Rosetta silent file (secondary structure, phi, psi, omega in degrees, C-alpha in Angstrom):
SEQUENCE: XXXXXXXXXXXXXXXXXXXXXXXXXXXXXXXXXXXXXXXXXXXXXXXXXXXXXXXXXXXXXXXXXXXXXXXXXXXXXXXXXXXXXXXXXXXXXXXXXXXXXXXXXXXXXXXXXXXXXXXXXXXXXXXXXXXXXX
SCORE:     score description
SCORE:     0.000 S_00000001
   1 L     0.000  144.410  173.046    0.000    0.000    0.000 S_00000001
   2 E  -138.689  116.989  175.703    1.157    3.633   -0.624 S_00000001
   3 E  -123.334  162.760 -155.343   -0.787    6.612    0.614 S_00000001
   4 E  -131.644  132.487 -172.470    0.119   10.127    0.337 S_00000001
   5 E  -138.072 -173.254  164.745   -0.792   12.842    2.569 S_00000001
   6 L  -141.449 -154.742  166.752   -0.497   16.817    3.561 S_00000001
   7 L  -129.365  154.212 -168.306   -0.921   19.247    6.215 S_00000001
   8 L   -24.011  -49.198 -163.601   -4.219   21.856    6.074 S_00000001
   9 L   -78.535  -44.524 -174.287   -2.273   24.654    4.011 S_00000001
  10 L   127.638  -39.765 -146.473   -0.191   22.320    1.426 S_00000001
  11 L   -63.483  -55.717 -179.434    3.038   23.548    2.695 S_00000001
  12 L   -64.615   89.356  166.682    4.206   20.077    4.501 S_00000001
  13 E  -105.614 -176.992 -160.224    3.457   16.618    2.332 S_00000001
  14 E  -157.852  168.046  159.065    4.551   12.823    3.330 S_00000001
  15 E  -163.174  101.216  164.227    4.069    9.557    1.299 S_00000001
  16 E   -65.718  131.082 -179.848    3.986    6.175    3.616 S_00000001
  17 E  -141.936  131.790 -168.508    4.784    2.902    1.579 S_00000001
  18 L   168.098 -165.874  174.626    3.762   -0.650    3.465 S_00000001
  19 L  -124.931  120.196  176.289    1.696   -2.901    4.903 S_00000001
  20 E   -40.237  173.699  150.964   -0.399   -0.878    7.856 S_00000001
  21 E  -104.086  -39.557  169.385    0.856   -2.450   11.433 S_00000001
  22 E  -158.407  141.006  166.973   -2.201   -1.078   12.703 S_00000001
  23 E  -134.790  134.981 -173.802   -5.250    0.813   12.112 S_00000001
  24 E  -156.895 -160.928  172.076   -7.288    1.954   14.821 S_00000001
  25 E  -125.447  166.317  177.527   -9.056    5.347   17.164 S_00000001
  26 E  -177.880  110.233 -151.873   -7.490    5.926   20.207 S_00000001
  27 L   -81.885  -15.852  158.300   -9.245    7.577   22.999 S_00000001
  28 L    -7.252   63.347 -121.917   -6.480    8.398   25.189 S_00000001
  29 L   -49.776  -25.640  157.368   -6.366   11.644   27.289 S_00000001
  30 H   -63.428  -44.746  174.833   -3.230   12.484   25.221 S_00000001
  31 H   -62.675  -34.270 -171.324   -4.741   12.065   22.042 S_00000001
  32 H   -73.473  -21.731 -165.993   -8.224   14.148   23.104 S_00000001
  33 H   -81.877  -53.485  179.465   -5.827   17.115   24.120 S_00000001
  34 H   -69.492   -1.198  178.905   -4.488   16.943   20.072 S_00000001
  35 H  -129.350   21.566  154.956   -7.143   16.299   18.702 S_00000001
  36 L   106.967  -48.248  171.626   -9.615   18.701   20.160 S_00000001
  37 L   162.151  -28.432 -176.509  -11.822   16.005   22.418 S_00000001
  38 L   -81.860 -151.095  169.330  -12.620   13.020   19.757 S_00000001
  39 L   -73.324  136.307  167.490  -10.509   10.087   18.553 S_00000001
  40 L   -56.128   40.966 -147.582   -7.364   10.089   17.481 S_00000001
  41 L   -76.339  111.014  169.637   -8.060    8.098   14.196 S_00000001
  42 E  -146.340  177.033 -175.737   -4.485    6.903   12.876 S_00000001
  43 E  -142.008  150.994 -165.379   -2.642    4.000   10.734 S_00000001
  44 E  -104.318  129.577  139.944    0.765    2.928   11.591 S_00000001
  45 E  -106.468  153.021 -154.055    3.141    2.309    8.943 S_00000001
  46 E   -73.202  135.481  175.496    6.445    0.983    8.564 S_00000001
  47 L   -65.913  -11.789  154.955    9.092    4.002    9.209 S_00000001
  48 L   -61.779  -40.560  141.718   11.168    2.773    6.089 S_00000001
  49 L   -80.415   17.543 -177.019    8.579    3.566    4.221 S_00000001
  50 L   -79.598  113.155  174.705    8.014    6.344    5.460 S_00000001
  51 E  -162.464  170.530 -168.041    9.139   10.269    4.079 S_00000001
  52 E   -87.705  117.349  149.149    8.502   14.007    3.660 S_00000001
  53 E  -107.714    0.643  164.827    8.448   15.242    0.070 S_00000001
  54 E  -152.025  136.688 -163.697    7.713   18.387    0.429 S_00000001
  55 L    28.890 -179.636 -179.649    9.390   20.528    3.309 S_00000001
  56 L  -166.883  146.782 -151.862    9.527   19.746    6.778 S_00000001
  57 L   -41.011  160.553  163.183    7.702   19.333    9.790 S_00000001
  58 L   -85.319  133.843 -168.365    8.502   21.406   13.120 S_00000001
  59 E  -103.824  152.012  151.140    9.123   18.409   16.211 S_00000001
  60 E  -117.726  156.580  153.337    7.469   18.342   19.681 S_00000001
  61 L  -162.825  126.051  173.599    8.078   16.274   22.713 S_00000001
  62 L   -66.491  162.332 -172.607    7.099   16.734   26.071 S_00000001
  63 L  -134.492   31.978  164.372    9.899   16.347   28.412 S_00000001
  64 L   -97.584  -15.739 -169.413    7.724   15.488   31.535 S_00000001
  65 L  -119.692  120.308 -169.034    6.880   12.093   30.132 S_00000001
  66 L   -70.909  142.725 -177.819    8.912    8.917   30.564 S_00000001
  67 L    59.309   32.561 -177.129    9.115    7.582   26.633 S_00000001
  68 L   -58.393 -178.125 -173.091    7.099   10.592   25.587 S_00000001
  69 E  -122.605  165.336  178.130    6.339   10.603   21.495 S_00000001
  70 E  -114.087  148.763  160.596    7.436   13.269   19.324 S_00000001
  71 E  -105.390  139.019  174.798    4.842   14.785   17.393 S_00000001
  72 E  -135.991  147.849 -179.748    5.124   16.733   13.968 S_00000001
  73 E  -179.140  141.482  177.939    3.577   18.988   12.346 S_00000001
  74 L    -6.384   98.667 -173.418    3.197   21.806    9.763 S_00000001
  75 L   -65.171    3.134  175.274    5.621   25.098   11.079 S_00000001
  76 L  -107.775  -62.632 -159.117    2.976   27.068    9.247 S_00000001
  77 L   -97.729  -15.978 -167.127   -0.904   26.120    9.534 S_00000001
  78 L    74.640   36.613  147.165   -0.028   23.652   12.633 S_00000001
  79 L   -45.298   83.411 -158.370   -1.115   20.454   11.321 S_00000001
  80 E   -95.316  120.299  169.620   -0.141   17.315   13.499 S_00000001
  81 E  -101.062  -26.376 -175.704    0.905   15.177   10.951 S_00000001
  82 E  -155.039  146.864  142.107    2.527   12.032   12.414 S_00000001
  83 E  -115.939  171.131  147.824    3.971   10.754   15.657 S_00000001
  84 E  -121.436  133.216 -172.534    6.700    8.954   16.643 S_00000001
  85 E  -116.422  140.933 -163.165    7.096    6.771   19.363 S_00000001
  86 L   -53.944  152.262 -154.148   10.292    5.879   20.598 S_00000001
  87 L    60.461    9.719  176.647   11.300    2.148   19.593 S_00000001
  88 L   -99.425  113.824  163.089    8.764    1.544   17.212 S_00000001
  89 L   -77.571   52.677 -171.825    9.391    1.059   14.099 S_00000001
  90 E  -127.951  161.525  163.857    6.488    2.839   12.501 S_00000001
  91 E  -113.081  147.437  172.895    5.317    6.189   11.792 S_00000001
  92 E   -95.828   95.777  171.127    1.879    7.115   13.013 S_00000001
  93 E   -75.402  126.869 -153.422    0.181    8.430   10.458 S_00000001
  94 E   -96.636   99.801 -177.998   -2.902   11.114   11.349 S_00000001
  95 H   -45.898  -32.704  172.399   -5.930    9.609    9.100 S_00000001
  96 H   -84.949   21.167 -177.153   -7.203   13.422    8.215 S_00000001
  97 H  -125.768  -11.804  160.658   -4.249   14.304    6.979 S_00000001
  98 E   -58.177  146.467 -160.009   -4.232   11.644    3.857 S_00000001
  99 L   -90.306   -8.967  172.667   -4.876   12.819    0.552 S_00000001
 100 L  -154.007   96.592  169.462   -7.628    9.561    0.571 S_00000001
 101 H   -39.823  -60.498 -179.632   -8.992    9.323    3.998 S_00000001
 102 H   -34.893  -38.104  171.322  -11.188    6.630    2.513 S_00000001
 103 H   -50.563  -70.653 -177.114   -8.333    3.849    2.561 S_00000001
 104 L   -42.899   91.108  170.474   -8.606    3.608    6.545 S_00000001
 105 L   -95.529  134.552  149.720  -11.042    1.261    8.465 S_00000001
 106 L   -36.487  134.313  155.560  -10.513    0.806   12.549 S_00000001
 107 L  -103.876  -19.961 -172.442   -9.457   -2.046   13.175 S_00000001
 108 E  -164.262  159.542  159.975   -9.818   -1.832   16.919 S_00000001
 109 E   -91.114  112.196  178.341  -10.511    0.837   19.561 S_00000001
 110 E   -95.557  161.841  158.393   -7.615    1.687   22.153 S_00000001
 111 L    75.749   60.204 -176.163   -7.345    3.657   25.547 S_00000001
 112 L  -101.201   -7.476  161.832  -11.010    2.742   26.166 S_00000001
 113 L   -76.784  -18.723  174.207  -10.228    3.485   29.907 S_00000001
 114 L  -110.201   36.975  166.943  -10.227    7.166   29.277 S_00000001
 115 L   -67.138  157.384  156.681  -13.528    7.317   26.776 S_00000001
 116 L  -109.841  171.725 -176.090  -15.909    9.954   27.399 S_00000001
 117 L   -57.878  -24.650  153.966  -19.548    9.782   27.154 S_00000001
 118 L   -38.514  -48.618  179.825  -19.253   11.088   23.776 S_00000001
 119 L   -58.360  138.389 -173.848  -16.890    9.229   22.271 S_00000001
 120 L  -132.781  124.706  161.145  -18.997    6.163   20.005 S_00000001
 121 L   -77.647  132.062  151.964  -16.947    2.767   19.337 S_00000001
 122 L   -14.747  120.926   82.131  -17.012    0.943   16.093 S_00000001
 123 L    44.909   98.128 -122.839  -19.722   -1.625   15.737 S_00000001
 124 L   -64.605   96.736  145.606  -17.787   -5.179   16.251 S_00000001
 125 L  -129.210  160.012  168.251  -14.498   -4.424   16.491 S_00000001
 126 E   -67.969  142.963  172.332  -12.655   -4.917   19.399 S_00000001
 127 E  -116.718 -169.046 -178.180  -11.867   -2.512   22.081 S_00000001
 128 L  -163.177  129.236  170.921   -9.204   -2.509   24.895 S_00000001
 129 L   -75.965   10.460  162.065   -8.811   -0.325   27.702 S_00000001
 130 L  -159.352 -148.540 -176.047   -5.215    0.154   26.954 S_00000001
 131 L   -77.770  123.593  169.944   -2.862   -1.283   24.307 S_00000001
 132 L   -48.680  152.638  167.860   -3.800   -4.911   23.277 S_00000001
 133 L   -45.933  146.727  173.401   -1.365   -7.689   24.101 S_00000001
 134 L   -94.890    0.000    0.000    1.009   -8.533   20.981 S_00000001
């Protein structure tokens, strides 16, 4: 699979080449603070295929958090485009940031200990209150 993606504005694009690792929401109290209060909706793909073609992102990482993730995203419109978390070998791609959204089904729900009442699960898929077993 190869999907292609941007940030709001244009200036920052990516193109991921793979097999997903995962696709899922993830309800996490870290994820609701980036993404406004819903799900996190992302697909993991292998970080080899992973790269920037056009310019590139500005990095975050908190430095309060053991194994924190770095997050990137667009130094212009602020676009969180990807994370990475340390020792993975994947990039997290941010499903609303793909130039065809449409490619992405859940596969599973995670971090289901910190849903809110809001928050709606998939229809049978599995959920987990934290990261499934491997």
């Amino acid at each position: 699979m190869k999907v292609q993606g941007r940030c709001y504005c244009g200036n920052v694009r990516y193109e991921a080449e793979g097999e997903p690792m995962m696709a899922a929401q993830c309800l996490c109290r870290e994820c609701q603070y980036i993404t406004g209060g819903g799900p996190n909706m992302f697909m993991a793909m292998p970080a080899t295929g992973f790269k920037y073609t056009a310019s590139e992102p500005k990095q975050f990482t908190r430095k309060d958090l053991d194994r924190a993730v770095t997050r990137e995203f667009c130094p212009e419109c602020g676009t969180h485009l990807v994370t990475k978390v340390p020792g993975l070998p994947a990039t997290i791609l941010k499903v609303g940031t793909l130039d065809d959204p449409s490619v992405f089904t859940p596969q599973m729900t995670i971090y289901t200990c910190d849903k809110q009442t809001f928050h709606h699960l998939p229809e049978g898929k599995p959920s987990f209150e934290k990261l499934p077993a491997r």
